Amino acid sequence: MRDVLRSMPGPVFLESDRLSLRTVESEDREFIRSHWNSPELRHWFAKTDPIDSERLSDFLETNDTEVHFLPCRDSVPVGFLWLFRIDDVAGRGEIGYWVSPEEQGNGYATEAAELGLRYAFNERGLHKVMARVFEGNKTSQRILEKLGFEEEGYLREHYFVDGEYVDTRFFGLLADDK
Ligand SMILES: CC(C)(COP(=O)(O)OP(=O)(O)OC[C@H]1O[C@@H](n2cnc3c(N)ncnc32)[C@H](O)[C@@H]1OP(=O)(O)O)[C@@H](O)C(=O)NCCC(=O)NCCS
């Protein structure tokens, strides 16, 4: 709650029935940093380095290959969503998301990802969006299936997480699949 109060998301960029995707502003960094360092969330991204202010600033730095959004209910952030490895020549990018533990189970990740995909296909003009999911992340896999992604690849022991190698599934969604 403390983090949410400190957060002050930027203007609405896209919106759906319950959520908006807003720009990430400097006041939102504490919200992102506190959640992203929590073992509960970072476990699923294999984030092994602590994300201090400097690292977060580097990560959030504007460039041509990444876009960051704060999914919000009214103006309260419920998580984080980003498109990365955007390759405008290949027309391809990857999507990532997390929802803060107290906001999970409400369909927010699915709704936020739908908005992110709308941006990727309709505004950014991408042809394909990829997602990678660790084996065992049934929740994220379910989200991708709901959104129409197809599993395209399975990489064995691809990441090292909490002392063991984990298999990883790659999913893809084409603009034409929508
Ligand atoms: C994954 C995550 C983003 C989901 O957020 P969320 O807002 O709770 O997700 P949603 O409510 O939109 O959808 C979850 C879906 O998974 C389903 N689900 C939940 N637990 C499940 C399980 N163990 N097995 C199968 N499906 C499951 C839910 O029922 C729901 O599907 P439904 O709408 O058909 O009922 C959130 O748990 C999170 O931040 N996890 C850590 C970070 C992470 O894993 N990010 C993705 C990395 S690829």
Short mmCIF file of N, CA, C and O in Angstrom, two decimals, residues 4 20 50 156 169:
data_model
loop_
_atom_site.label_atom_id
_atom_site.label_comp_id
_atom_site.label_asym_id
_atom_site.label_seq_id
_atom_site.Cartn_x
_atom_site.Cartn_y
_atom_site.Cartn_z
N VAL A 4 2.09 1.94 -3.41
CA VAL A 4 1.04 2.43 -4.30
C VAL A 4 0.80 3.90 -4.04
O VAL A 4 0.66 4.70 -4.95
N SER A 20 -6.07 0.87 -17.42
CA SER A 20 -5.41 1.74 -18.39
C SER A 20 -3.93 1.38 -18.40
O SER A 20 -3.38 0.91 -17.40
N PRO A 50 20.16 -8.02 -7.86
CA PRO A 50 19.27 -7.06 -7.20
C PRO A 50 19.07 -5.84 -8.10
O PRO A 50 20.02 -5.37 -8.73
N ARG A 156 15.12 -27.02 -23.31
CA ARG A 156 15.40 -27.76 -22.09
C ARG A 156 16.47 -27.06 -21.25
O ARG A 156 17.44 -26.55 -21.78
N ARG A 169 9.23 -22.65 -22.15
CA ARG A 169 8.37 -22.73 -23.34
C ARG A 169 8.34 -21.38 -24.04
O ARG A 169 8.21 -20.34 -23.38
#
